mmCIF file of C-alpha atoms in Angstrom:
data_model
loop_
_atom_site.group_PDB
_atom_site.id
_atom_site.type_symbol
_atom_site.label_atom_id
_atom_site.label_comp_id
_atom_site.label_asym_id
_atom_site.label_seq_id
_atom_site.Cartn_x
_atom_site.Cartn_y
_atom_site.Cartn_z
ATOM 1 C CA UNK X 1485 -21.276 40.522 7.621
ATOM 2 C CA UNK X 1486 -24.932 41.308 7.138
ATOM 3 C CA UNK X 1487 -25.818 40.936 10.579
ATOM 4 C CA UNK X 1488 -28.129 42.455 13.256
ATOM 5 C CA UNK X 1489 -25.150 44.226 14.822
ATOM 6 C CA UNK X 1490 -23.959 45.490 11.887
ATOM 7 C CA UNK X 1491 -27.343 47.506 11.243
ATOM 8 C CA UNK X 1492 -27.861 48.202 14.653
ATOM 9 C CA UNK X 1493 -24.231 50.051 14.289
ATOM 10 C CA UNK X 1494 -25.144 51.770 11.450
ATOM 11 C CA UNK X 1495 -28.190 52.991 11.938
ATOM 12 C CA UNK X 1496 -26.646 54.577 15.460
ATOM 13 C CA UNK X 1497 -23.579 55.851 14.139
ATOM 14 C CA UNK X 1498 -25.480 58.206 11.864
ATOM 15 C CA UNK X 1499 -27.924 59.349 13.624
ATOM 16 C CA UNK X 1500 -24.974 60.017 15.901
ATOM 17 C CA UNK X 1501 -24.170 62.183 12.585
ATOM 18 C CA UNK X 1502 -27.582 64.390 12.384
ATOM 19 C CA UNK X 1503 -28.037 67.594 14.956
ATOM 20 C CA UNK X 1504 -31.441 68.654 15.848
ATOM 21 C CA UNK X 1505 -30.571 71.845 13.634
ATOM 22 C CA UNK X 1506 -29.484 70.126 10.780
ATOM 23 C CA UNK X 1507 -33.034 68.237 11.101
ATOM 24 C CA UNK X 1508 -34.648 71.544 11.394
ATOM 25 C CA UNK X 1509 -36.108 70.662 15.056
ATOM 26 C CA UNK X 1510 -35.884 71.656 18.362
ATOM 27 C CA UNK X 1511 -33.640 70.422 20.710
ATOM 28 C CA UNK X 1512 -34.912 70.150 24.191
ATOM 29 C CA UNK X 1513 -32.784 69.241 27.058
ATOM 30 C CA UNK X 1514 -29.783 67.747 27.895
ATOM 31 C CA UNK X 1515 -28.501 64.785 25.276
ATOM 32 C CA UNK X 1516 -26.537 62.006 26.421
ATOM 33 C CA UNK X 1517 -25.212 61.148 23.176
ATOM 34 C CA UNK X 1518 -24.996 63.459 19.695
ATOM 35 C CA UNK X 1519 -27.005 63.864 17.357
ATOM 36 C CA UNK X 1520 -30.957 62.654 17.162
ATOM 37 C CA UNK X 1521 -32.453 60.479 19.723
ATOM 38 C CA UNK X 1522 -34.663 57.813 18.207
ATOM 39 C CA UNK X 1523 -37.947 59.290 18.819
ATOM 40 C CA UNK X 1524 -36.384 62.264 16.739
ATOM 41 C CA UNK X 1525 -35.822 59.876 13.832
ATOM 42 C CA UNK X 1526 -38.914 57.904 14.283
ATOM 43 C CA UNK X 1527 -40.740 61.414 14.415
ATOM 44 C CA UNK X 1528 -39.143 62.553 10.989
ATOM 45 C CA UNK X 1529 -39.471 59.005 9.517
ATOM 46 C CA UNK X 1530 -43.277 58.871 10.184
ATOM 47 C CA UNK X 1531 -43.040 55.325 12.108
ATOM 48 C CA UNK X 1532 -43.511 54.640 15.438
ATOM 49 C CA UNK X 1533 -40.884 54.975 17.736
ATOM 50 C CA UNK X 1534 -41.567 51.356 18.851
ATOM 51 C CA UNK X 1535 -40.923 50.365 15.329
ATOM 52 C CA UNK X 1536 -38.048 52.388 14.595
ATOM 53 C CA UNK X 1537 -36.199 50.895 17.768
ATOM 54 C CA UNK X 1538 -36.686 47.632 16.373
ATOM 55 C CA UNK X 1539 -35.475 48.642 12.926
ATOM 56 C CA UNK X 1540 -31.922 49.868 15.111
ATOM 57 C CA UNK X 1541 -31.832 46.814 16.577
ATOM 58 C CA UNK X 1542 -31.270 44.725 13.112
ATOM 59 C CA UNK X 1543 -34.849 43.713 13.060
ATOM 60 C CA UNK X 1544 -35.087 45.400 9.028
ATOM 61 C CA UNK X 1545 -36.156 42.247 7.711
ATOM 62 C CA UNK X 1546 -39.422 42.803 5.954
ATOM 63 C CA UNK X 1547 -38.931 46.199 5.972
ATOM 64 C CA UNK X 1548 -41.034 48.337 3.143
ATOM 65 C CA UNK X 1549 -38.676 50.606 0.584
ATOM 66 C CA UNK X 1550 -40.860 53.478 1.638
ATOM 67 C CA UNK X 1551 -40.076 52.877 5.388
ATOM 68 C CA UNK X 1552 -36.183 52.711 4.096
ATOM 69 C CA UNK X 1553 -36.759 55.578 2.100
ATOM 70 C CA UNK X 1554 -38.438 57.944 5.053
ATOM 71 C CA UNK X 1555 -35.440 56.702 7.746
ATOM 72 C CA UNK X 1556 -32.790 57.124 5.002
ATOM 73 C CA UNK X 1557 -34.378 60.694 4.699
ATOM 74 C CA UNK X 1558 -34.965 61.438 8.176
ATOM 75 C CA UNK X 1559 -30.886 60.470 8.490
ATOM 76 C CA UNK X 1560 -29.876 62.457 5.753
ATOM 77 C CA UNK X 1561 -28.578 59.810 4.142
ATOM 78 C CA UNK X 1562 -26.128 59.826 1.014
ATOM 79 C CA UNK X 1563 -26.673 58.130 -2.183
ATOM 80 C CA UNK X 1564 -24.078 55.227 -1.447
ATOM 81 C CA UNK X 1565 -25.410 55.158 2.299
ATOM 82 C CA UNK X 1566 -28.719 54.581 1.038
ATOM 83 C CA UNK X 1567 -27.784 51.994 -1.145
ATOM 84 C CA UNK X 1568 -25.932 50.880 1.932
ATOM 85 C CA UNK X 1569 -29.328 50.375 3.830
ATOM 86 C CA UNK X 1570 -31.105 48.836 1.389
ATOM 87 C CA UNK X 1571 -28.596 46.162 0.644
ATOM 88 C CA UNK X 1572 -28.479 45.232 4.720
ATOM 89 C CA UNK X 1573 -32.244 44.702 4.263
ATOM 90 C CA UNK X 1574 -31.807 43.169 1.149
ATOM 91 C CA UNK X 1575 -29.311 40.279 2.183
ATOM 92 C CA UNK X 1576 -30.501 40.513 6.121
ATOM 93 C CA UNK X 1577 -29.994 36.856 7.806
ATOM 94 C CA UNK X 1578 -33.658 35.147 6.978
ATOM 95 C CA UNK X 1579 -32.755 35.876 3.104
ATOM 96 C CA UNK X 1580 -29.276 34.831 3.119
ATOM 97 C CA UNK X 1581 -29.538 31.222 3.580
ATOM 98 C CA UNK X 1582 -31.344 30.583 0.188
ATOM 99 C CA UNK X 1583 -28.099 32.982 -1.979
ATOM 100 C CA UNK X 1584 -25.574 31.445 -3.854
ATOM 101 C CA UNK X 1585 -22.598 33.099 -5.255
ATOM 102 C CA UNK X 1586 -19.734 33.223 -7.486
ATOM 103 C CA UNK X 1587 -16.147 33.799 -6.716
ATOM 104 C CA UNK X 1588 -14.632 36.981 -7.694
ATOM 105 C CA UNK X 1589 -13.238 37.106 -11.044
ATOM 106 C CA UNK X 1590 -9.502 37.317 -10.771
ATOM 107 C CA UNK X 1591 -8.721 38.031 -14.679
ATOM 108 C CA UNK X 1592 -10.841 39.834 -17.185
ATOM 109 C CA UNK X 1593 -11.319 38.155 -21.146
ATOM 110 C CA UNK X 1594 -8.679 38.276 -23.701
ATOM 111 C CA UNK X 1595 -11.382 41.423 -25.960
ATOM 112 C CA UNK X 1596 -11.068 43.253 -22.789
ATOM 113 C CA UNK X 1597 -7.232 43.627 -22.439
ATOM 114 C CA UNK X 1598 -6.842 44.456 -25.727
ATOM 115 C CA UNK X 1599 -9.240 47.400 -24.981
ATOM 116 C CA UNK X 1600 -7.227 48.190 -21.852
ATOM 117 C CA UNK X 1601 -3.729 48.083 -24.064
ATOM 118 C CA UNK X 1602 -5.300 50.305 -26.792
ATOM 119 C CA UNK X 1603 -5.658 53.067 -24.302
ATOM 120 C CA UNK X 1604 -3.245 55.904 -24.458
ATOM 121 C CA UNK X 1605 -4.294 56.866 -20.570
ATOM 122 C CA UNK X 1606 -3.794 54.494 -17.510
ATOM 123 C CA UNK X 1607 -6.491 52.117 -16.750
ATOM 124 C CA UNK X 1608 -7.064 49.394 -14.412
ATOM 125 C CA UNK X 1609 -9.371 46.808 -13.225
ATOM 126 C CA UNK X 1610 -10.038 45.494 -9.552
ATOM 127 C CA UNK X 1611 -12.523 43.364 -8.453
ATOM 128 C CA UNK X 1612 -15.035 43.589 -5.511
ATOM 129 C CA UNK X 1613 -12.219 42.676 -2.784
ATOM 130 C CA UNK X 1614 -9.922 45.367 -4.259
ATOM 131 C CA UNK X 1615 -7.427 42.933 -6.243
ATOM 132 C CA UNK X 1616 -6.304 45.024 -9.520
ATOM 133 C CA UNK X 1617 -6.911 41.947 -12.092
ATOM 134 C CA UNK X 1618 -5.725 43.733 -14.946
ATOM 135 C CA UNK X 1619 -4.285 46.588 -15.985
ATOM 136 C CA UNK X 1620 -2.224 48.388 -19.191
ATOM 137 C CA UNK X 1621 1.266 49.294 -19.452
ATOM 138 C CA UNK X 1622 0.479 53.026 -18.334
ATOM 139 C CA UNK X 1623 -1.592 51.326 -15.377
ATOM 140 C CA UNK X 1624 0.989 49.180 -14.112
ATOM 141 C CA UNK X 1625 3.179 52.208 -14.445
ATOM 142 C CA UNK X 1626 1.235 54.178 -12.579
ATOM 143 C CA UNK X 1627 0.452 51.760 -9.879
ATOM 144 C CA UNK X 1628 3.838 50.174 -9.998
ATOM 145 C CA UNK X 1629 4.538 50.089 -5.850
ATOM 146 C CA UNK X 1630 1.450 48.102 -6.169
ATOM 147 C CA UNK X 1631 2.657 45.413 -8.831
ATOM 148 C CA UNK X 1632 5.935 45.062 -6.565
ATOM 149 C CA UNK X 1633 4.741 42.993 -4.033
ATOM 150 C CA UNK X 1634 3.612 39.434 -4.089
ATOM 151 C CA UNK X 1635 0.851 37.560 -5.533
ATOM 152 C CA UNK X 1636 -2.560 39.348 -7.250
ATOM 153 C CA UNK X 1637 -1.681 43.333 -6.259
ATOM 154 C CA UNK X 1638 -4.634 44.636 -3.608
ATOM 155 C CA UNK X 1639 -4.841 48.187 -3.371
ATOM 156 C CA UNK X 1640 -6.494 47.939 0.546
ATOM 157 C CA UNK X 1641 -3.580 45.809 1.607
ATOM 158 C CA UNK X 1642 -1.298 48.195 0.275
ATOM 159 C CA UNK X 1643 -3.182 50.786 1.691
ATOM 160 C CA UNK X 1644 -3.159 49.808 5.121
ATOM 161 C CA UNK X 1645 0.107 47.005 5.089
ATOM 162 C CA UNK X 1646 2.924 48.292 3.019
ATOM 163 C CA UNK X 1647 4.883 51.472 4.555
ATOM 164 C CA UNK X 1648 4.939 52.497 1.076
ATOM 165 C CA UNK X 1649 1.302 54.053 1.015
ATOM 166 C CA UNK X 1650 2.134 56.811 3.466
ATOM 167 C CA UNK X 1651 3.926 58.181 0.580
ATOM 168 C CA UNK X 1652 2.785 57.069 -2.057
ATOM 169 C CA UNK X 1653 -0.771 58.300 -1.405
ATOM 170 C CA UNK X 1654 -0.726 62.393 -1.186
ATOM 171 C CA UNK X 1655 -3.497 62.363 1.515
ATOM 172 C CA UNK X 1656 -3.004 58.556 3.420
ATOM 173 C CA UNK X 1657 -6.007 59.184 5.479
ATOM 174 C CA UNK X 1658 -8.269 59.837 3.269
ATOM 175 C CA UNK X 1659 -7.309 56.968 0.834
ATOM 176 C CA UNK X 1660 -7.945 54.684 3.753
ATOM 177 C CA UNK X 1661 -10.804 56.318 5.008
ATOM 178 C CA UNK X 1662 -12.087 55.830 1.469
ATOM 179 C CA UNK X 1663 -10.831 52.138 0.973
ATOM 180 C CA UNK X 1664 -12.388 50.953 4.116
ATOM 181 C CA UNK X 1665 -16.018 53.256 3.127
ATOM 182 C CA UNK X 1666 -15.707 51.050 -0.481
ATOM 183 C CA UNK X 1667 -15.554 47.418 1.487
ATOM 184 C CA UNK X 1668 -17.940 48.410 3.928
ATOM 185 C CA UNK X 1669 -20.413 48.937 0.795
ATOM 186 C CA UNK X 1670 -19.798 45.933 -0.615
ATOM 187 C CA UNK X 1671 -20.221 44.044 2.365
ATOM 188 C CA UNK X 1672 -23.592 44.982 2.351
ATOM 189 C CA UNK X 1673 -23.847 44.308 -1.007
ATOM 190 C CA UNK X 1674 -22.581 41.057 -1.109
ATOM 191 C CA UNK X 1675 -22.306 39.282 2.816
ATOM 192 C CA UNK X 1676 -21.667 36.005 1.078
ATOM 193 C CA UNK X 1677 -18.001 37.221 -0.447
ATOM 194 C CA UNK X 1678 -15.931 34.921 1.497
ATOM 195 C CA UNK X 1679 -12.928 36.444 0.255
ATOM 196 C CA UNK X 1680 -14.044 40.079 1.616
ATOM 197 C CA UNK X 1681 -14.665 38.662 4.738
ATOM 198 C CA UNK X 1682 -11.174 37.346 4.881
ATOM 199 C CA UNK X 1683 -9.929 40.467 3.646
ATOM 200 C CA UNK X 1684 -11.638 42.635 6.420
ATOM 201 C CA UNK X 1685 -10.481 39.798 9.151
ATOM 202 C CA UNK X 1686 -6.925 40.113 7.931
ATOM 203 C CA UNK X 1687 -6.522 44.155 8.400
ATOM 204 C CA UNK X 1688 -8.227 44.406 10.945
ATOM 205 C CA UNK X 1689 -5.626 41.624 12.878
ATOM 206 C CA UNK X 1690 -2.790 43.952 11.428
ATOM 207 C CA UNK X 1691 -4.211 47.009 10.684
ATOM 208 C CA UNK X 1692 -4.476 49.304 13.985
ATOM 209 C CA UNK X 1693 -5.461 52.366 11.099
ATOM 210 C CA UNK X 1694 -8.168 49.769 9.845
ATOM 211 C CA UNK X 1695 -9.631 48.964 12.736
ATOM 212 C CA UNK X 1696 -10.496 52.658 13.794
ATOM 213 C CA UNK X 1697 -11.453 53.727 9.867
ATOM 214 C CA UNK X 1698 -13.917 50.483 9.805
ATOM 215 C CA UNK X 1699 -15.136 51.243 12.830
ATOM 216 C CA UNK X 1700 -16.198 54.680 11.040
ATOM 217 C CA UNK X 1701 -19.021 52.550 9.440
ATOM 218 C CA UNK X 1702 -18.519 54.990 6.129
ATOM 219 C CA UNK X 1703 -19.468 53.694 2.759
ATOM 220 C CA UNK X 1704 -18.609 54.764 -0.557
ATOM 221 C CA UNK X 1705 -18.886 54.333 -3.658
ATOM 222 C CA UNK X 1706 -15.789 55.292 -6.342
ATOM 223 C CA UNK X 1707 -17.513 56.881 -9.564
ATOM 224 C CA UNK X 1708 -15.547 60.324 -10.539
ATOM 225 C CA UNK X 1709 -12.972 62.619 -8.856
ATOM 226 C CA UNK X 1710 -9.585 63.607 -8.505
ATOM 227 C CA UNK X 1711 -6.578 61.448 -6.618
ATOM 228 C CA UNK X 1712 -2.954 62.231 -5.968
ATOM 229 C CA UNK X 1713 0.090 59.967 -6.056
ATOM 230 C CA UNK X 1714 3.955 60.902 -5.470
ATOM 231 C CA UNK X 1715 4.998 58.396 -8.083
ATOM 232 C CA UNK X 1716 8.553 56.837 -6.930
ATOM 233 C CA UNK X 1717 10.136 57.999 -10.515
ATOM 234 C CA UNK X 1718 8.241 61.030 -11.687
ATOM 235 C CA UNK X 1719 6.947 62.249 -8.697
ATOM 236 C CA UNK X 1720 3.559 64.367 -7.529
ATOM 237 C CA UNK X 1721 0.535 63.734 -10.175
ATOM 238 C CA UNK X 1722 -2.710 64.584 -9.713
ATOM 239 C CA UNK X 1723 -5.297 63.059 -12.053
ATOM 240 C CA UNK X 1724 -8.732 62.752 -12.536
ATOM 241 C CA UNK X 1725 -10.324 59.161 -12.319
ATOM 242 C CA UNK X 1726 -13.603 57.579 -13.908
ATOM 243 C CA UNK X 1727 -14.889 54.275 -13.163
ATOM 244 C CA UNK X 1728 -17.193 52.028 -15.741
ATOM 245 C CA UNK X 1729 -18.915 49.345 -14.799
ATOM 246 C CA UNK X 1730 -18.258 46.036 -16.704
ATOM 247 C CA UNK X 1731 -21.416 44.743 -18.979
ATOM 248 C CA UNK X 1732 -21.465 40.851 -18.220
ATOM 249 C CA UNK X 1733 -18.762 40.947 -15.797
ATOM 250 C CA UNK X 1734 -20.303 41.022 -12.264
ATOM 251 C CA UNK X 1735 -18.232 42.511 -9.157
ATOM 252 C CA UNK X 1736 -15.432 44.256 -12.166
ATOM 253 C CA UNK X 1737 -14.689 48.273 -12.938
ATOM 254 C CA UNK X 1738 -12.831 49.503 -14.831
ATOM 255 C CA UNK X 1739 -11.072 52.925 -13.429
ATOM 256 C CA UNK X 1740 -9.166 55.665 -16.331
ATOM 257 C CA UNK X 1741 -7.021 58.525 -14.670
ATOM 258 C CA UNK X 1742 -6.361 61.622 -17.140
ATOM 259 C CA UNK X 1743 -4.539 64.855 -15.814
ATOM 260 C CA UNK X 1744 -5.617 68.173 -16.328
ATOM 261 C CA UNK X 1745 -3.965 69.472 -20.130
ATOM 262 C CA UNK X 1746 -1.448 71.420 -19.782
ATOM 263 C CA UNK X 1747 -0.798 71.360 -15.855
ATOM 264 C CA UNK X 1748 2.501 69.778 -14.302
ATOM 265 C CA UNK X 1749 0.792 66.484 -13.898
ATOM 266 C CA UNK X 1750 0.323 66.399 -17.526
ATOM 267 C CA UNK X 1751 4.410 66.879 -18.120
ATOM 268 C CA UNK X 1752 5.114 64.314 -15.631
ATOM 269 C CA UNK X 1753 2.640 61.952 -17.564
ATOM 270 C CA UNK X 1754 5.157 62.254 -20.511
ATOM 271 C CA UNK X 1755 7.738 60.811 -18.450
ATOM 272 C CA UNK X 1756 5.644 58.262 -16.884
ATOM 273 C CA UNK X 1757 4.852 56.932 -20.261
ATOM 274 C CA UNK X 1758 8.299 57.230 -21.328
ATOM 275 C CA UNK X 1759 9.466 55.099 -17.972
ATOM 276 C CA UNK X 1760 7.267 52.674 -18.222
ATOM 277 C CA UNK X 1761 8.197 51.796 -22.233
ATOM 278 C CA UNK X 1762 12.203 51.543 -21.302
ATOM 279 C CA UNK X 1763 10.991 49.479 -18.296
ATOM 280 C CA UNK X 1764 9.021 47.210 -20.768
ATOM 281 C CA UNK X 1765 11.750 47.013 -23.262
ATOM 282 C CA UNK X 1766 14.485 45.927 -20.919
ATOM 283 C CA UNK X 1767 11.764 43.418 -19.098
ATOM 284 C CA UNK X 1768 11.852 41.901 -22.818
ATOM 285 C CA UNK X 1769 15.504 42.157 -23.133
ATOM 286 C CA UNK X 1770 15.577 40.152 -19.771
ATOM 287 C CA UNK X 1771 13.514 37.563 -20.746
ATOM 288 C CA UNK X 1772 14.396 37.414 -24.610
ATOM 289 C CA UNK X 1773 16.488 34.037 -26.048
ATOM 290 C CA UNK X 1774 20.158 34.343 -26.510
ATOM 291 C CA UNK X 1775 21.345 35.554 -29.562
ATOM 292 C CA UNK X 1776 23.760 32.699 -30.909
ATOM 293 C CA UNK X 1777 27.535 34.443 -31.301
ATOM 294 C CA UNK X 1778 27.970 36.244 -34.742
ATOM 295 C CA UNK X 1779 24.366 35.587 -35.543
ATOM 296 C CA UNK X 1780 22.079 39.778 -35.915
ATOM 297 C CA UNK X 1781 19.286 39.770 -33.831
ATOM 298 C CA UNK X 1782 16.221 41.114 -35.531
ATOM 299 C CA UNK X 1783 15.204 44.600 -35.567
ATOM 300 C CA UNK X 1784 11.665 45.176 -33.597
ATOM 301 C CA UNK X 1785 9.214 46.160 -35.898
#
């Protein structure tokens, strides 16, 4: 996805972003479209505006990190923005041929689950392409509408394909605003992630919402902040999330969400927790062996 288009889009769409005033320059005349024209960006960048036009047109192979550092200036970039433009020079057609890559990992190793069921707050684990490849009890509890669909749960296809989200997610637009900004960053990071690139074909066939929040050309990158759910059972929590990158486990995170101590989300935690352990113990009931007639089962330690 690392293509000329995409960086011609890019760069356009935020300049598109940038008013002569926020660049602290004059604006003279009448302007066709918002924000800076090119020789405006060129002008801030220090490059000729012959170069910089060839830059918006995809031509960034070759492209010197001070030259990426002046335009991502002169555009006011953000931090995962700038990343965002590095990466599209990075992986830019001429250097993609020679890349190989890995699959995502779909499962994380047997040390790290234990971690993950040792923790008293929920925590889960997705992968580059948004599939949640492990999680603890509190984490499946707290992402349950997730776990009840089919196959390995995706938080963008929920997003975007189950009716559910609209509710589930306190602000819907701005988790798929947000979703869409995160693939859009890894794209750039990785163009060779076939399974991306059949993600982002997929929603955008079925996804109307996905089409216009893509078409944003947003990136993001998840590191701290707050969410809200309205959980099915316990309803409205609000919770503070932290991701950790994975030592030795390319393309994984890890992502914790606490509430606030003593706050209504915190209460409503209680009951989460408490849901989620009947729910396990009457899975295991489910699944446990008969008990022959007469015979006592044994007591759970």
């Amino acid at each position: 996805m690392s293509t000329k288009d995409e960086v011609r889009d890019f760069l356009i769409s935020r300049r598109a972003n940038v008013t002569p005033q926020r660049a602290g320059i004059p604006s003279f005349g009448e302007r066709r479209v918002p924000g800076l024209r090119r020789e405006e960006v060129a002008m801030l960048a220090g490059v000729s505006l012959d170069y910089y036009t060839r830059l918006e047109r995809g031509n960034i192979r070759g492209a010197s990190q001070s030259v990426l550092e002046a335009i991502a200036r002169a555009l006011q970039l953000g931090d995962a923005e700038r990343e965002y433009l590095f990466d599209l020079a990075r992986t830019a057609p001429a250097a993609v041929a020679a890349r190989t890559r890995r699959p995502a990992p779909q499962a994380v190793r047997t040390s790290v689950q234990r971690v993950l069921d040792h923790l008293t707050v929920p925590a889960v684990v997705h992968n580059a392409t948004q599939d949640i490849v492990a999680a603890n009890l509190m984490g499946r509890a707290l992402y349950s509408p997730h776990f009840d669909t089919e196959g390995t749960p995706n938080t963008a296809r929920f997003i975007f394909l189950d009716r559910r989200a609209q509710d589930y997610y306190v602000d819907w637009p701005l988790a798929r605003r947000t979703a869409a900004a995160m693939m859009r960053l890894e794209a750039g990071r990785d163009p060779l992630n076939t399974e991306l690139t059949t993600l982002v074909g997929e929603l955008s066939t079925r996804s109307p919402q996905f089409r216009a929040d893509w078409a944003g050309h947003d990136v993001h990158e998840h590191r701290t902040g707050v969410k809200s759910f309205r959980h099915p059972e316990v309803g409205v929590i609000e919770v503070a999330f932290d991701v950790f990158e994975m030592p030795g486990e390319a393309g994984l995170q890890i992502v914790t969400y606490s509430p606030p101590p003593g706050t209504d989300s915190a209460d409503r935690f209680v009951l989460l927790a408490s849901w989620a352990a009947t729910r396990e113990a009457d899975t295991e009931a489910d699944v446990a062996p008969a008990t022959p007639h007469g015979a006592v089962r044994p007591a759970r330690s």
